[in-house]
C-alpha positions as protocol buffer text, in pm:
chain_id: "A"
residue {
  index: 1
  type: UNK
  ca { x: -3644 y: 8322 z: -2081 }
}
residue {
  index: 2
  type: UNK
  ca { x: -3563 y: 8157 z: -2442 }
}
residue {
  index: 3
  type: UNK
  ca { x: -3858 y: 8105 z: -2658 }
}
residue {
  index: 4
  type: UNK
  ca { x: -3784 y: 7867 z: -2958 }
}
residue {
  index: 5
  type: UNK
  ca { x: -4182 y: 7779 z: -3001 }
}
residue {
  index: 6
  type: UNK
  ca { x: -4371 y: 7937 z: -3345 }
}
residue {
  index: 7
  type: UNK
  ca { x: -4703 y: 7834 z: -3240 }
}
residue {
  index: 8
  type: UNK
  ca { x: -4780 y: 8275 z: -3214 }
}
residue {
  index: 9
  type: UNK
  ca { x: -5105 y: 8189 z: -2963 }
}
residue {
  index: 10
  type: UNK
  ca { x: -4933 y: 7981 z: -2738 }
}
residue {
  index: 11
  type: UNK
  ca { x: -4619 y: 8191 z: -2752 }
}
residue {
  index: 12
  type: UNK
  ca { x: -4824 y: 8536 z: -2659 }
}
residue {
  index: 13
  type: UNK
  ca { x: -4973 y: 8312 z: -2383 }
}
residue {
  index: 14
  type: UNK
  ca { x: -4641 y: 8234 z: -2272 }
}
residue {
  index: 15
  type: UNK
  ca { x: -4483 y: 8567 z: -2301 }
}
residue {
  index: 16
  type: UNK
  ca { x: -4756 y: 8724 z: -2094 }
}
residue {
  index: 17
  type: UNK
  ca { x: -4684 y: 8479 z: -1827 }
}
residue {
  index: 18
  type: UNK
  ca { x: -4329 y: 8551 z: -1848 }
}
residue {
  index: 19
  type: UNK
  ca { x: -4357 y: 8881 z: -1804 }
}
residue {
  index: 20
  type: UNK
  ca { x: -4619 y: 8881 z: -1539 }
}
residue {
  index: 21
  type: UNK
  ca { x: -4405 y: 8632 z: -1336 }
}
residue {
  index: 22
  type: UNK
  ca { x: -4114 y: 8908 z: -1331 }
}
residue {
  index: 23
  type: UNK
  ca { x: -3888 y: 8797 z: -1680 }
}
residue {
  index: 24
  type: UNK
  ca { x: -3707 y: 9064 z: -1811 }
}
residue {
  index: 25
  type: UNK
  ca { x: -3470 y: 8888 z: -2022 }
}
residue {
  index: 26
  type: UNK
  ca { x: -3605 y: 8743 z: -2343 }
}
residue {
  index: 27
  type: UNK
  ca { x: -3418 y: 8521 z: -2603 }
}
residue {
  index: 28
  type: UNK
  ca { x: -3509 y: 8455 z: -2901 }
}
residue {
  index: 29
  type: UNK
  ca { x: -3362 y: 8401 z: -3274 }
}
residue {
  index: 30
  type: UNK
  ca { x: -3437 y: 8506 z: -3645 }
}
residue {
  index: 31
  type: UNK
  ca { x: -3388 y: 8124 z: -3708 }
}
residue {
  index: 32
  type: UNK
  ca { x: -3639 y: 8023 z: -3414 }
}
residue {
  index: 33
  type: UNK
  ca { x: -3898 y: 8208 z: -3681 }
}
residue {
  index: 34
  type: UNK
  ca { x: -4100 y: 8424 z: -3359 }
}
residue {
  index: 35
  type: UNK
  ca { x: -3959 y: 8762 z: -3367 }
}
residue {
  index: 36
  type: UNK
  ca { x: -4271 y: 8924 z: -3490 }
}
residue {
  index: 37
  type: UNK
  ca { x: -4456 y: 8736 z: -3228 }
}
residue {
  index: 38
  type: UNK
  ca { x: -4231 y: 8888 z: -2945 }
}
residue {
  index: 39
  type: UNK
  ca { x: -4219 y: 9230 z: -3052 }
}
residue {
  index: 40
  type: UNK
  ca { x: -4628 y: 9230 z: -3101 }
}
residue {
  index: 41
  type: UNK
  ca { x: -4614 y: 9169 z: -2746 }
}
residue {
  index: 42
  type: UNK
  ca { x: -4343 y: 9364 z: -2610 }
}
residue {
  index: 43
  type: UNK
  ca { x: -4511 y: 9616 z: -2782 }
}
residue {
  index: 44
  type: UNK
  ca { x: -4820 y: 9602 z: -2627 }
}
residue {
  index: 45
  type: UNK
  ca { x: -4655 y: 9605 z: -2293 }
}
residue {
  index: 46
  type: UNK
  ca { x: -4481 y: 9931 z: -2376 }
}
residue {
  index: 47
  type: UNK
  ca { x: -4761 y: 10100 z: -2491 }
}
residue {
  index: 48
  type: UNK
  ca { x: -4987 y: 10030 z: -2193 }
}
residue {
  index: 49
  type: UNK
  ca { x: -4675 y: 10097 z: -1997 }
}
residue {
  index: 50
  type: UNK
  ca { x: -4659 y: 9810 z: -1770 }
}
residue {
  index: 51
  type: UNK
  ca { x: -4243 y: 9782 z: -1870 }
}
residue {
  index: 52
  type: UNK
  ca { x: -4018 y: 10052 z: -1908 }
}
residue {
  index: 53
  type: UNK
  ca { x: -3786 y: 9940 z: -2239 }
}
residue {
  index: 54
  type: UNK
  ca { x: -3450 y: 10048 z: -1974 }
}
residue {
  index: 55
  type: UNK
  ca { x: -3592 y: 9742 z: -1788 }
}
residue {
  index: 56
  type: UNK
  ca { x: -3597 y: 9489 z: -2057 }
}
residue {
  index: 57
  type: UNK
  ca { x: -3307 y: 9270 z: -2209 }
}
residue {
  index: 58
  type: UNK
  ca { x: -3404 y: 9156 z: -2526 }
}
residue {
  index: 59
  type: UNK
  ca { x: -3119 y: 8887 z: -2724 }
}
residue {
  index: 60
  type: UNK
  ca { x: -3163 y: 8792 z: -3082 }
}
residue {
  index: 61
  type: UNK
  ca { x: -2953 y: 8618 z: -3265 }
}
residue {
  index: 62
  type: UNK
  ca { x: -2743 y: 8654 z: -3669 }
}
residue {
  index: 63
  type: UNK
  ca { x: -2899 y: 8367 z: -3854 }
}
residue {
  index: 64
  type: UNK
  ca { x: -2662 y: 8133 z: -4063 }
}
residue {
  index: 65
  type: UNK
  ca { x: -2773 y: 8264 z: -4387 }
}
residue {
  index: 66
  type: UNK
  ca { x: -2665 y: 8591 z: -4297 }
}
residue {
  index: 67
  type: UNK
  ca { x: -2264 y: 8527 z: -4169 }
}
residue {
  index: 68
  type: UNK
  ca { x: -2131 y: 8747 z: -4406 }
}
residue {
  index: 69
  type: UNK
  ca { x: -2024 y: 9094 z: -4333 }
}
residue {
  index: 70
  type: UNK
  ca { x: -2223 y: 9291 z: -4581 }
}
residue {
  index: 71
  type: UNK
  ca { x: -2555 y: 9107 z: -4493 }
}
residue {
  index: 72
  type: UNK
  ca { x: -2516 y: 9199 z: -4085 }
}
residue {
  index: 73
  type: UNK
  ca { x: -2674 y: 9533 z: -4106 }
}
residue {
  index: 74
  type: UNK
  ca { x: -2982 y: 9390 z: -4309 }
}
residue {
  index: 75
  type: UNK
  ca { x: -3028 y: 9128 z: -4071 }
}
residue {
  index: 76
  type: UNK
  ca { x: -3012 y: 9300 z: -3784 }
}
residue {
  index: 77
  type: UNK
  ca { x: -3265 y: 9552 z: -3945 }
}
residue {
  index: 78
  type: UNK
  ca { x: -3466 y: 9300 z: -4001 }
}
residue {
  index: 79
  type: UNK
  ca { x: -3497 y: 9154 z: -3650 }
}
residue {
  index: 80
  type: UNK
  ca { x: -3536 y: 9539 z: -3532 }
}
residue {
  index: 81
  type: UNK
  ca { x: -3813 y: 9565 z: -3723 }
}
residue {
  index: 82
  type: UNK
  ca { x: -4019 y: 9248 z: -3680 }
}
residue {
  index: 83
  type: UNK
  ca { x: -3943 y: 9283 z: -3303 }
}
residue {
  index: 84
  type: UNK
  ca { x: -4030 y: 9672 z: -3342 }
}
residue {
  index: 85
  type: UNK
  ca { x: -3745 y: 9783 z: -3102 }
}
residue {
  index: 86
  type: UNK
  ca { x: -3495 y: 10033 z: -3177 }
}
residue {
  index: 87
  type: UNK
  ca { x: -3203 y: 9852 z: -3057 }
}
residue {
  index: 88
  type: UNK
  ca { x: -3136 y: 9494 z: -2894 }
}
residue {
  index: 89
  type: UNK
  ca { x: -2956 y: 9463 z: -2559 }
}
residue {
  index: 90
  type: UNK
  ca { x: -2755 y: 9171 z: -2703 }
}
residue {
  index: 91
  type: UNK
  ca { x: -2688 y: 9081 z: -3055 }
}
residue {
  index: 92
  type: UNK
  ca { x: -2556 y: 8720 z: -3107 }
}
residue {
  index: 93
  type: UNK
  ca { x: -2378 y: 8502 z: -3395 }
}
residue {
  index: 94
  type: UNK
  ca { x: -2578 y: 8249 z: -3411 }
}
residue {
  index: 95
  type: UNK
  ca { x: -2343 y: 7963 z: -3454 }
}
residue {
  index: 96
  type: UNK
  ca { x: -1946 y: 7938 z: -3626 }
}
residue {
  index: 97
  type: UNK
  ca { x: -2028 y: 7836 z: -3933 }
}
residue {
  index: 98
  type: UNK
  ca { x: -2280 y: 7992 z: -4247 }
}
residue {
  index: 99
  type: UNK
  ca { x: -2543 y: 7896 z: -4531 }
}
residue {
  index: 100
  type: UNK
  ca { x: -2469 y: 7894 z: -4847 }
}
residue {
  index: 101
  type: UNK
  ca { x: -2785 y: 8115 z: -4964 }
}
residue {
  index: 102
  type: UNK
  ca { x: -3116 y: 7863 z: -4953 }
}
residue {
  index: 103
  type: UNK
  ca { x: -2904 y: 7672 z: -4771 }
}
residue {
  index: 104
  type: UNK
  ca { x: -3232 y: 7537 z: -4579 }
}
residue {
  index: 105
  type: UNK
  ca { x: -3459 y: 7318 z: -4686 }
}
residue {
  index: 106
  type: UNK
  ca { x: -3849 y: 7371 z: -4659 }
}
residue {
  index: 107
  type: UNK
  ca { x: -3869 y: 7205 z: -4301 }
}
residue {
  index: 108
  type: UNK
  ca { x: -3609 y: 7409 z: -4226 }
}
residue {
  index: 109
  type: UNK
  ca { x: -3352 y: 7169 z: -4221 }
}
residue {
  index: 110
  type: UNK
  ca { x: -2968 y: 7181 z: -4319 }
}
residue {
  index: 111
  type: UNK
  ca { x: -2954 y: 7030 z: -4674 }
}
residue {
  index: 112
  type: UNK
  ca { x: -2642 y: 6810 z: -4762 }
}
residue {
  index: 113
  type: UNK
  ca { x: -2350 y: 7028 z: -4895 }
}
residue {
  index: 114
  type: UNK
  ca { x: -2512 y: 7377 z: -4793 }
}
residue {
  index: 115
  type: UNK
  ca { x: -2227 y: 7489 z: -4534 }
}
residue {
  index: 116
  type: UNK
  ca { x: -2034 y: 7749 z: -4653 }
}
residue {
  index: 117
  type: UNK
  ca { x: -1685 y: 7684 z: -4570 }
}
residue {
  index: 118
  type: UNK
  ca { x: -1546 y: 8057 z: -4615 }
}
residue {
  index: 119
  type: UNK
  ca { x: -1656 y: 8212 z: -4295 }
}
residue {
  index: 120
  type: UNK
  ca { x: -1437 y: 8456 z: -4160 }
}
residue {
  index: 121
  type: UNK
  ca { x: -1513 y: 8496 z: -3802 }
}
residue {
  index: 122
  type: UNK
  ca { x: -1300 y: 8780 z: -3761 }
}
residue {
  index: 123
  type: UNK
  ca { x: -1441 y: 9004 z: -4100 }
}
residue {
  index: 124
  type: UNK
  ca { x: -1803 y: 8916 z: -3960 }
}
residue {
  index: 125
  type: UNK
  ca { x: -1725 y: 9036 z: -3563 }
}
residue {
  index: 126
  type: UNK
  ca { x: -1600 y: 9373 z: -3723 }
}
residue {
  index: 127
  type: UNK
  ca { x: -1943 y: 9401 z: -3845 }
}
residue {
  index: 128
  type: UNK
  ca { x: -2089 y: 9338 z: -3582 }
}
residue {
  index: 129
  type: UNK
  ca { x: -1859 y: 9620 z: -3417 }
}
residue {
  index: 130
  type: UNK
  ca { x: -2035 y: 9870 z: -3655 }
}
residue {
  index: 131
  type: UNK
  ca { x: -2399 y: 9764 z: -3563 }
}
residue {
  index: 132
  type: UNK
  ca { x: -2291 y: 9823 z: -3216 }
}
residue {
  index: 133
  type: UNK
  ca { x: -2086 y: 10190 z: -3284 }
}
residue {
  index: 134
  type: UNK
  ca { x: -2413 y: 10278 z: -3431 }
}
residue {
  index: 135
  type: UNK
  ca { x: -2618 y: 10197 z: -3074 }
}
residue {
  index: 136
  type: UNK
  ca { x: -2827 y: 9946 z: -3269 }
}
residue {
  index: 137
  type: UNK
  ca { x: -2665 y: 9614 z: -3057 }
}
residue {
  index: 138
  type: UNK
  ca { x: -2577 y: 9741 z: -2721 }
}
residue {
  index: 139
  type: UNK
  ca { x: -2398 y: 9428 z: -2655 }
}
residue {
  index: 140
  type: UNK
  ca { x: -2238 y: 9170 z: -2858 }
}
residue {
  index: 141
  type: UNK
  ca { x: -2152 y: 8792 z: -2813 }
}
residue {
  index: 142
  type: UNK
  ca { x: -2059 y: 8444 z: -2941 }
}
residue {
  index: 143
  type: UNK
  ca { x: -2344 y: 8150 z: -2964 }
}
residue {
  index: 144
  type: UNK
  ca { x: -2204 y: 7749 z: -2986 }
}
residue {
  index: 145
  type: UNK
  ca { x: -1837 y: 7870 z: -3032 }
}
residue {
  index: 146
  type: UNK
  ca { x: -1522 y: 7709 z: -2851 }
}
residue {
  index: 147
  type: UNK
  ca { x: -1257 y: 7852 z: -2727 }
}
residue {
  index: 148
  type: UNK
  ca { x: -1034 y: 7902 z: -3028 }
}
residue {
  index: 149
  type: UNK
  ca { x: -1269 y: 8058 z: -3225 }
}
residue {
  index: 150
  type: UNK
  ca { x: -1346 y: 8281 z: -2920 }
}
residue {
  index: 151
  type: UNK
  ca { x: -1010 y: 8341 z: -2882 }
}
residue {
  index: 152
  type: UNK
  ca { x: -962 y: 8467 z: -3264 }
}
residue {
  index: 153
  type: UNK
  ca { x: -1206 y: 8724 z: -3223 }
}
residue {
  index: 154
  type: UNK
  ca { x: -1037 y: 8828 z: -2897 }
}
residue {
  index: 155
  type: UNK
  ca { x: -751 y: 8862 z: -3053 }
}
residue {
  index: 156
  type: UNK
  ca { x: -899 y: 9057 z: -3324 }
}
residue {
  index: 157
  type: UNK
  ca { x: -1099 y: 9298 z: -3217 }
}
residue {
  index: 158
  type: UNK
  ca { x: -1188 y: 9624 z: -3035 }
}
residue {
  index: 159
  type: UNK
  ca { x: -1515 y: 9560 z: -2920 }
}
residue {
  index: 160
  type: UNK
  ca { x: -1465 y: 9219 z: -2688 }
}
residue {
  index: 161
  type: UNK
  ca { x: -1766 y: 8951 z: -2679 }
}
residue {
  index: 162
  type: UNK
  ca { x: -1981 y: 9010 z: -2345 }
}
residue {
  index: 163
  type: UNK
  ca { x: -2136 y: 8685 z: -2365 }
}
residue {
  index: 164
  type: UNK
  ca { x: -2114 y: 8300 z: -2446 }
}
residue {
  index: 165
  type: UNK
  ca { x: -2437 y: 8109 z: -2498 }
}
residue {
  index: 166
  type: UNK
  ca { x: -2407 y: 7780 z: -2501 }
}
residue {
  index: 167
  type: UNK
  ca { x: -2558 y: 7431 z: -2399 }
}
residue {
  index: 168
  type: UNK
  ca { x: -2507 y: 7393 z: -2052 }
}
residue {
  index: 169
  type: UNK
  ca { x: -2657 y: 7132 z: -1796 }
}
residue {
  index: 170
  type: UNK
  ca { x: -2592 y: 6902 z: -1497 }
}
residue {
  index: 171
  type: UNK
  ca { x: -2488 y: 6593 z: -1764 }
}
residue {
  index: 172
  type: UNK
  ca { x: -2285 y: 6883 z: -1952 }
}
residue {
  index: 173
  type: UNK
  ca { x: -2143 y: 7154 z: -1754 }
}
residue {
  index: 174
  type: UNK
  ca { x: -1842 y: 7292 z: -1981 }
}
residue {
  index: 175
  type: UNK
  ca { x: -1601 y: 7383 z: -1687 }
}
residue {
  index: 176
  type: UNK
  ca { x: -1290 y: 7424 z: -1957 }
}
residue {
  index: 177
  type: UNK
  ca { x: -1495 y: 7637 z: -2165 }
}
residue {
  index: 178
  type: UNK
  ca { x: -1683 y: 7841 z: -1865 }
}
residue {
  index: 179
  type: UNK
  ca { x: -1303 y: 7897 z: -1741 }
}
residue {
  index: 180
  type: UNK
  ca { x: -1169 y: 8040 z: -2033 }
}
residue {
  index: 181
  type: UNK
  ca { x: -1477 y: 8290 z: -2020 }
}
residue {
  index: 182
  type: UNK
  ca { x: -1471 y: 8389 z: -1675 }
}
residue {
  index: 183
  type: UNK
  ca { x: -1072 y: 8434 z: -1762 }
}
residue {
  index: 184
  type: UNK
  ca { x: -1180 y: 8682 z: -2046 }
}
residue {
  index: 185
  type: UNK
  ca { x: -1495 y: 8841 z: -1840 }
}
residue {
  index: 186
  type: UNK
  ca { x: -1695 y: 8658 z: -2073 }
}
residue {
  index: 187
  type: UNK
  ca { x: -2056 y: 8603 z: -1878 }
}
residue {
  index: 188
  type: UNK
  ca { x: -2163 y: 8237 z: -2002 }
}
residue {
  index: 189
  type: UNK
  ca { x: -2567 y: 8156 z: -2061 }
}
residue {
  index: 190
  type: UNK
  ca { x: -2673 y: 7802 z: -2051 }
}
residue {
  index: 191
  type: UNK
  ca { x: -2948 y: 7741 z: -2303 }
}
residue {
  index: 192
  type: UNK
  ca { x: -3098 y: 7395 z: -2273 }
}
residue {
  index: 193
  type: UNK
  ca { x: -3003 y: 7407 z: -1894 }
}
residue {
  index: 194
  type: UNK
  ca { x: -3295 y: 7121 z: -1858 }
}
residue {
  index: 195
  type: UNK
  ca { x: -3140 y: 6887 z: -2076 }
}
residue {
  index: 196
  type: UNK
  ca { x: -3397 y: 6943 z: -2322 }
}
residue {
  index: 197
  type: UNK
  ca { x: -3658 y: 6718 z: -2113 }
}
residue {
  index: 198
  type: UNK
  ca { x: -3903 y: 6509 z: -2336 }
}
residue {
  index: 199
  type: UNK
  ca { x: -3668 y: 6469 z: -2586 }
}
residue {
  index: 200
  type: UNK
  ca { x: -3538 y: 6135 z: -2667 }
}
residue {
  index: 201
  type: UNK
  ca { x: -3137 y: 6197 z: -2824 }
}
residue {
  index: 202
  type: UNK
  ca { x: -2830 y: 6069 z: -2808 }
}
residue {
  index: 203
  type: UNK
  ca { x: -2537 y: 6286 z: -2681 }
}
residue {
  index: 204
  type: UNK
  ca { x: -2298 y: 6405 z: -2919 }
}
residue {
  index: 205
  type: UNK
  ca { x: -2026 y: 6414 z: -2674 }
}
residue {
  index: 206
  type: UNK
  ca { x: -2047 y: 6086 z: -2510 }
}
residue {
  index: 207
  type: UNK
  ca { x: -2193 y: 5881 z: -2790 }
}
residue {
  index: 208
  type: UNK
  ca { x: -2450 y: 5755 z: -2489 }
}
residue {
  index: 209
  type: UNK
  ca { x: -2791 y: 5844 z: -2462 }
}
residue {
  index: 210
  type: UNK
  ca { x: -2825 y: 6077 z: -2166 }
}
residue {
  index: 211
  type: UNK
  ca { x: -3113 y: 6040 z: -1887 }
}
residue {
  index: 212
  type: UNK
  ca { x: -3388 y: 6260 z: -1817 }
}
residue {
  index: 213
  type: UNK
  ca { x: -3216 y: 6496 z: -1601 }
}
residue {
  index: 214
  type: UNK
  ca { x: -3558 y: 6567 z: -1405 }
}
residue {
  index: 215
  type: UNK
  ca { x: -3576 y: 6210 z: -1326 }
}
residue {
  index: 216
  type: UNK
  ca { x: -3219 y: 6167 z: -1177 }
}
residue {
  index: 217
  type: UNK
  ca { x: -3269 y: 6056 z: -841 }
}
residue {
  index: 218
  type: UNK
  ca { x: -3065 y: 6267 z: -663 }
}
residue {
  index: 219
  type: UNK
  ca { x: -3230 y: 6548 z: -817 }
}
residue {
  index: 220
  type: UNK
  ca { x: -3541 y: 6436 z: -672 }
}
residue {
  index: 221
  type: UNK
  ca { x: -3430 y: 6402 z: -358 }
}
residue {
  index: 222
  type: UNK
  ca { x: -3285 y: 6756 z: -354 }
}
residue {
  index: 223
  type: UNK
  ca { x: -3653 y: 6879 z: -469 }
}
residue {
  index: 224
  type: UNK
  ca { x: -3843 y: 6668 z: -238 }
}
residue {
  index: 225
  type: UNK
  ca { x: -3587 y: 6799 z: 54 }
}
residue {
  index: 226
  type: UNK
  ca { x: -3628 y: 7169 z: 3 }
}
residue {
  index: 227
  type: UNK
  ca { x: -4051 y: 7113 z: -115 }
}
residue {
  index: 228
  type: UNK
  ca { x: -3854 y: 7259 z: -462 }
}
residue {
  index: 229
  type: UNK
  ca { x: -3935 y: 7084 z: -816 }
}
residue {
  index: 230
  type: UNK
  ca { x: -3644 y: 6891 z: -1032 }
}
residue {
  index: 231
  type: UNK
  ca { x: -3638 y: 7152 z: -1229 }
}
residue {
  index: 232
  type: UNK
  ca { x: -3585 y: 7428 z: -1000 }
}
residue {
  index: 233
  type: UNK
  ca { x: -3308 y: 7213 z: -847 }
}
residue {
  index: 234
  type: UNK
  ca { x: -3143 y: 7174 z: -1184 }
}
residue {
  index: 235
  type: UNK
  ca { x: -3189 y: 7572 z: -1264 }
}
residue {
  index: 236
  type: UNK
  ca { x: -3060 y: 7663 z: -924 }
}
residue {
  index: 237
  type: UNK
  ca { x: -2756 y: 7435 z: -970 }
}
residue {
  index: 238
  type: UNK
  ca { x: -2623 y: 7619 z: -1293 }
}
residue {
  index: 239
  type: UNK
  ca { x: -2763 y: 7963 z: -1176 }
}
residue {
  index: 240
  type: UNK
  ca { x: -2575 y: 7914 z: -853 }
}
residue {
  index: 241
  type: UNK
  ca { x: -2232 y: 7938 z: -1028 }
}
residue {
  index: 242
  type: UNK
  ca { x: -2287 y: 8264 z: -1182 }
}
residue {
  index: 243
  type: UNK
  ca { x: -2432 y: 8104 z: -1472 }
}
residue {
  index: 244
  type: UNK
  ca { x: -2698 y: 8298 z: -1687 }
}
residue {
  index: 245
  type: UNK
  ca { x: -3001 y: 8026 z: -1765 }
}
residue {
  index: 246
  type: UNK
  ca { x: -3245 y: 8074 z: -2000 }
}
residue {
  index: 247
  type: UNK
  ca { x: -3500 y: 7744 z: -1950 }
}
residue {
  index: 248
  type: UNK
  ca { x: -3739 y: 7698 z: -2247 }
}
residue {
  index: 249
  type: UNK
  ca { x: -4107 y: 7671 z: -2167 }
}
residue {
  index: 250
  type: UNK
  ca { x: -4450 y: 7777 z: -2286 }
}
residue {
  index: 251
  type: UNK
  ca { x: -4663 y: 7665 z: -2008 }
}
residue {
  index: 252
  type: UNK
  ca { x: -4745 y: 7939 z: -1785 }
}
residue {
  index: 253
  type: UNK
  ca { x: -4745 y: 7741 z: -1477 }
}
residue {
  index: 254
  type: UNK
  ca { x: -4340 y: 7597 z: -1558 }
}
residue {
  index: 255
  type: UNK
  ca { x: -4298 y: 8013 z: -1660 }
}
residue {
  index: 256
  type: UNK
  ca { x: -4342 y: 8083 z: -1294 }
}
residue {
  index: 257
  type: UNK
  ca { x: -4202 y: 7774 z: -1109 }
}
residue {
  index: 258
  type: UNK
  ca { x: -3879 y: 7841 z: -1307 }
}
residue {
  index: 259
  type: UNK
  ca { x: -3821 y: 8186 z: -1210 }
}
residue {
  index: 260
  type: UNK
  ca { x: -3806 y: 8104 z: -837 }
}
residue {
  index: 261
  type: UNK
  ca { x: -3518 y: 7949 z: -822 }
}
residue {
  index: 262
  type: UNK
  ca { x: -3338 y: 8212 z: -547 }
}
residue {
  index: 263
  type: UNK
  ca { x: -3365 y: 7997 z: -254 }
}
C-alpha cells in the first residue's frame, strides 16, 4: 500500500483500514512529508499488539536533498525516527538525480536550476551498503532509474539492489526494463499501477494524453465478467506477472476492494 496523502486524519483513517483489510506492506517517502503519521500508527498497532513488527514491510525512501553520501546516515535516521522503527525492510533512492540544498521551493516544487548535476550513483549506493551492514535497511533498491544506471551500481557494488520501483500500468508496462530486472533478480514494484485515475496529464512518453485506464472498455468488460471492479482488473493484470503493486488510496472502502485481487 503507498500512501503519498499528508492530510494526518485521513491518512490514520486510511492506514487503519489498510491494516485491518490484511496490508502488510507500507510505502511511503520522506518527500511524501507522512512518516510521522505512519509510524504514530504503526506504533499504536505494535503496542496493542495486533501486528508482530516480523510481519510488517515497511519502504521509505532517500529524499533528493539528501543524495550525497555523507548525508545517508542522517536521513535514514531521520525517517527511523519519525516512523519510530528500528530498522526499515526496504530503503530506497528516491530518484537518479539530487537537490542542490533548498533546492525546493515552498510548495514543494523543483525550482529552476536546483538539480545538482554531480551525483555519483555509485559513491551514494556504497552508503547505502553501510546503512544496511549496520541492520538499519534490511533491503536496498533503486526508485525511477533505467537500466544503465541500474546497471552501474551492479557493476559496482557488493550489496546488489533487491528492488525496482517504478511507474508501471496497463498504458505503460516497461517489458525492456522489467526484463533486465528479472535478468538481475531484481523484483520490480509498480507504483501508480492505476494510471493515477482523476488526474488529467499528458504522457511523457507518448506526448498523448492517456485515457482513464478504469474507463477502458475492455477493462470494464473484464470487471463486469468476473462481478470484479476496473480497478481490481487493472491490479490483477500487473500483479499477475509477478509484479509487486502498490495502488494509492485513502478511502477505506477502495483499501479493501484493492487487496482482493487473488482471483
Amino acid at each position: 500500500m503507498s500512501f503519498q496523502s499528508n492530510q494526518e486524519q485521513e491518512l490514520e483513517t486510511a492506514l487503519d483500514a489498510a491494516l485491518e483489510a490484511g496490508y502488510r506492506h507500507i510505502d511511503t517517502a520522506t518527500r511524501y512529508g507522512n512518516e510521522h503519521v505512519i509510524g504514530r500508527v504503526l506504533k499504536r498497532w505494535l503496542q496493542e499488539g495486533k501486528v508482530q513488527r516480523e510481519d510488517l514491510f515497511i519502504t521509505t525512501k532517500l529524499p533528493l536533498w539528501s543524495m550525497r553520501p555523507a548525508d545517508v546516515p542522517g536521513a535514514l535516521n531521520e525517517s527511523l525516527s519519525k516512523l519510530q522503527l528500528g530498522y526499515v525492510d526496504l530503503y530506497l533512492v528516491h530518484m537518479p538525480f539530487a537537490l542542490v540544498r533548498n533546492g525546493l521551493d515552498a510548495d514543494g516544487h523543483v525550482k529552476p536550476g536546483s538539480v545538482d548535476k554531480t551525483t555519483d550513483h555509485v559513491a551514494i549506493w556504497k552508503a547505502l551498503e553501510t546503512e544496511h551492514q549496520a541492520g538499519r535497511a534490511r533491503n536496498l533498491g533503486v526508485s525511477n532509474f533505467n537500466e544503465t544506471q541500474i546497471a552501474r551500481i551492479l557493476n559496482n557494488s557488493v550489496i546488489k539492489p533487491a528492488v525496482l520501483q517504478v511507474e508501471l500500468h496497463l498504458y505503460h508496462q516497461q517489458k525492456p526494463l522489467v526484463a533486465f530486472c528479472e535478468q538481475n533478480n531484481i523484483t520490480v514494484t509498480a507504483y501508480s499501477p492505476l494510471g493515477s485515475p482523476g488526474s488529467k496529464w499528458n504522457s511523457k512518453y507518448s506526448g498523448k494524453e492517456l485515457p482513464d485506464l478504469l474507463g477502458v472498455p475492455t477493462v470494464k468488460e473484464i470487471a463486469a465478467r468476473y462481478n470484479k471492479t476496473a480497478a481490481q482488473v487493472l491490479l490483477s493484470h500487473t500483479a499477475r506477472k509477478g509484479i509487486v503493486i502498490i495502488p494509492k488510496s485513502t478511502k477505506p472502502h477502495r483499501i479493501r476492494e484493492n487487496i482482493d485481487v487473488s482471483s
